[in-house]
Coordinates of C-alpha atoms in Angstrom, one line a residue:
X1139 CA 0.0 0.0 0.0
X1140 CA 2.8 2.5 0.7
X1141 CA 4.1 2.1 -2.8
X1142 CA 0.7 2.7 -4.3
X1143 CA 0.3 6.0 -2.3
X1144 CA 3.8 7.0 -3.3
X1145 CA 3.1 6.4 -7.0
X1146 CA -0.1 8.4 -6.8
X1147 CA 1.6 11.3 -5.0
X1148 CA 4.4 11.3 -7.6
X1149 CA 1.7 11.4 -10.3
X1150 CA 0.3 14.5 -8.7
X1151 CA 3.8 16.0 -8.5
X1152 CA 4.3 15.5 -12.2
X1153 CA 0.9 17.2 -13.0
X1154 CA 1.3 19.6 -15.9
X1155 CA -0.6 22.5 -14.4
X1156 CA -0.4 22.1 -10.6
X1157 CA 2.5 19.7 -10.1
X1158 CA 5.2 20.5 -7.6
X1159 CA 8.0 19.5 -10.1
X1160 CA 6.8 22.0 -12.8
X1161 CA 6.4 24.7 -10.2
X1162 CA 10.0 24.0 -8.9
X1163 CA 11.3 24.1 -12.5
X1164 CA 9.2 27.1 -13.4
X1165 CA 7.8 25.5 -16.5
X1166 CA 4.8 23.6 -17.9
X1167 CA 6.2 20.2 -19.0
X1168 CA 3.5 17.8 -20.1
X1169 CA 5.2 14.8 -18.4
X1170 CA 2.7 12.2 -19.4
X1171 CA 2.0 13.4 -23.0
X1172 CA 5.6 13.3 -24.2
X1173 CA 7.3 9.9 -24.7
X1174 CA 10.6 11.1 -23.4
X1175 CA 9.3 12.9 -20.3
X1176 CA 6.9 10.0 -19.5
X1177 CA 9.9 7.6 -19.5
X1178 CA 11.9 10.0 -17.4
X1179 CA 9.0 10.2 -14.9
X1180 CA 8.8 6.4 -14.7
X1181 CA 12.6 6.1 -14.1
X1182 CA 12.6 8.8 -11.4
X1183 CA 9.7 7.2 -9.5
X1184 CA 11.1 3.7 -9.8
X1185 CA 14.4 5.0 -8.4
X1186 CA 12.6 6.7 -5.6
X1187 CA 10.7 3.6 -4.7
X1188 CA 13.7 1.2 -4.9
X1189 CA 16.5 3.4 -3.4
X1190 CA 15.6 2.9 0.4
X1191 CA 15.5 -0.9 0.1
X1192 CA 18.8 -1.0 -1.8
X1193 CA 20.4 1.4 0.6
X1194 CA 19.4 -0.5 3.6
X1195 CA 20.5 -3.9 2.3
X1196 CA 23.8 -2.4 0.9
X1197 CA 24.7 -0.7 4.1
X1198 CA 24.0 -3.9 6.0
X1199 CA 26.1 -5.8 3.6
X1200 CA 29.0 -3.3 3.9
X1201 CA 28.8 -3.6 7.7
X1202 CA 28.9 -7.4 7.4
X1203 CA 32.3 -7.3 5.7
X1204 CA 35.0 -7.8 8.3
X1205 CA 37.2 -4.7 8.7
X1206 CA 40.2 -7.0 9.4
X1207 CA 40.3 -7.9 5.7
X1208 CA 40.8 -4.2 4.7
X1209 CA 43.3 -3.6 7.5
X1210 CA 45.4 -6.7 6.5
X1211 CA 45.3 -5.6 2.8
X1212 CA 46.4 -2.1 3.8
X1213 CA 49.3 -3.4 5.9
X1214 CA 50.3 -5.6 2.9
X1215 CA 50.5 -2.4 0.8
X1216 CA 47.2 -2.4 -1.1
X1217 CA 45.9 0.9 -2.2
X1218 CA 42.3 1.9 -1.4
X1219 CA 41.3 1.2 -5.0
X1220 CA 42.8 -2.3 -4.8
X1221 CA 41.1 -2.9 -1.5
X1222 CA 37.8 -1.9 -2.9
X1223 CA 38.2 -3.8 -6.2
X1224 CA 39.8 -7.0 -4.9
X1225 CA 38.2 -7.4 -1.4
X1226 CA 35.1 -5.2 -0.8
X1227 CA 33.4 -5.4 -4.2
X1228 CA 33.6 -9.2 -4.6
X1229 CA 32.3 -9.7 -1.1
X1230 CA 29.6 -7.1 -1.6
X1231 CA 28.5 -8.6 -4.9
X1232 CA 28.2 -12.1 -3.4
X1233 CA 25.9 -10.7 -0.7
X1234 CA 23.9 -8.5 -3.1
X1235 CA 23.5 -10.9 -5.9
X1236 CA 20.2 -12.3 -4.7
X1237 CA 19.0 -8.7 -4.2
X1238 CA 19.9 -7.8 -7.8
X1239 CA 18.3 -10.9 -9.2
X1240 CA 15.1 -10.3 -7.2
X1241 CA 15.0 -6.6 -8.2
X1242 CA 15.3 -7.6 -11.8
X1243 CA 12.3 -10.0 -11.5
X1244 CA 10.3 -7.3 -9.6
X1245 CA 11.1 -4.5 -12.1
X1246 CA 10.3 -6.8 -15.0
X1247 CA 6.8 -7.2 -13.6
X1248 CA 6.4 -3.8 -12.0
X1249 CA 2.7 -3.4 -13.1
X1250 CA 1.7 -1.0 -10.3
X1251 CA 4.2 1.7 -11.3
X1252 CA 3.2 1.7 -15.0
X1253 CA -0.6 1.3 -14.4
X1254 CA -0.9 4.0 -11.7
X1255 CA 1.6 6.5 -13.0
X1256 CA 1.2 6.6 -16.8
X1257 CA -1.3 3.9 -17.7
X1258 CA 1.2 2.7 -20.2
X1259 CA 0.9 5.9 -22.2
X1260 CA 1.4 8.1 -24.0
X1261 CA -0.2 5.9 -26.7
X1262 CA -0.1 6.6 -30.4
X1263 CA -3.5 5.8 -31.9
X1264 CA -2.1 6.3 -35.4
X1265 CA -0.1 3.1 -35.1
X1266 CA -3.2 1.0 -34.3
X1267 CA -1.3 -0.8 -31.5
X1268 CA -2.5 -0.9 -27.9
X1269 CA 1.0 -0.7 -26.4
X1270 CA 2.0 2.7 -25.0
X1271 CA 5.5 4.2 -24.8
X1272 CA 5.9 3.2 -21.1
X1273 CA 4.2 -0.2 -21.3
X1274 CA 6.2 -3.2 -20.1
X1275 CA 5.2 -6.7 -21.0
X1276 CA 3.0 -7.3 -18.0
X1277 CA 1.0 -4.0 -18.6
X1278 CA 0.8 -4.8 -22.3
X1279 CA -0.6 -8.2 -21.4
X1280 CA -3.2 -6.5 -19.1
X1281 CA -4.2 -4.3 -22.0
X1282 CA -4.6 -7.4 -24.3
X1283 CA -6.7 -9.2 -21.7
X1284 CA -8.8 -6.5 -20.2
X1285 CA -8.2 -3.1 -21.8
X1286 CA -9.2 -3.4 -25.5
X1287 CA -12.5 -4.0 -27.2
X1288 CA -11.3 -7.4 -28.4
X1289 CA -10.3 -9.1 -25.2
X1290 CA -7.9 -11.9 -26.1
X1291 CA -7.5 -13.9 -22.9
X1292 CA -5.7 -16.7 -24.7
X1293 CA -3.0 -14.5 -26.1
X1294 CA -2.6 -12.7 -22.7
X1295 CA -2.2 -16.1 -21.0
X1296 CA 0.4 -17.2 -23.5
X1297 CA 2.3 -14.0 -23.0
X1298 CA 2.1 -14.5 -19.2
X1299 CA 3.7 -17.9 -19.6
X1300 CA 6.4 -16.5 -21.8
X1301 CA 7.1 -13.8 -19.3
X1302 CA 7.3 -16.4 -16.5
X1303 CA 9.7 -18.5 -18.5
X1304 CA 11.8 -15.5 -19.4
X1305 CA 12.1 -14.2 -15.9
X1306 CA 12.7 -17.6 -14.4
X1307 CA 15.4 -18.5 -16.9
X1308 CA 17.3 -15.2 -16.5
X1309 CA 17.0 -15.4 -12.7
X1310 CA 18.3 -19.0 -12.7
X1311 CA 21.1 -18.0 -15.0
X1312 CA 22.0 -15.1 -12.6
X1313 CA 21.8 -17.3 -9.6
X1314 CA 24.1 -19.9 -11.2
X1315 CA 26.5 -17.3 -12.5
X1316 CA 26.8 -15.6 -9.1
X1317 CA 27.3 -19.0 -7.3
X1318 CA 25.1 -17.7 -4.4
X1319 CA 23.6 -21.1 -3.7
X1320 CA 27.0 -22.9 -3.8
X1321 CA 27.2 -22.9 0.0
X1322 CA 23.8 -24.5 0.4
X1323 CA 24.5 -27.6 -1.9

């Protein structure tokens, strides 16, 4: 529920006439009528929603890395750049790999953001396609199933299965490549 409220508040802040962002910038940008500005708005809101979680997990992961490793490397003559690239970053990536994989799967299916902020638009009615400039596969599937005059539930179901297979295979590849589950086997 908090993310839904945040998205709706951001939608109001991007309002062309009364939005806080346009008032701050001193202009009248039509955020949801322009393809470029609509995509920028989606990226800004997605970053806003995801940053606290990433920050919390990343700071916890950094604190979990023993400081003795960095001290030993510094005593051995390693530069701060070498300490970061050879010790801190590999340990951090090992801890954060599941988070990165889960965030990929979440963002791939981030229906709430698209539906509540832009509705998938702006849409070009000249092309005859129902996909908008900010649609992702899951919101496009929703439009196919429920949003058009010719509701095609079979096609929407098939696309949903393909989305699942795509996200599952990329996630499994990422898990195997990161060797996160190696310690559990």
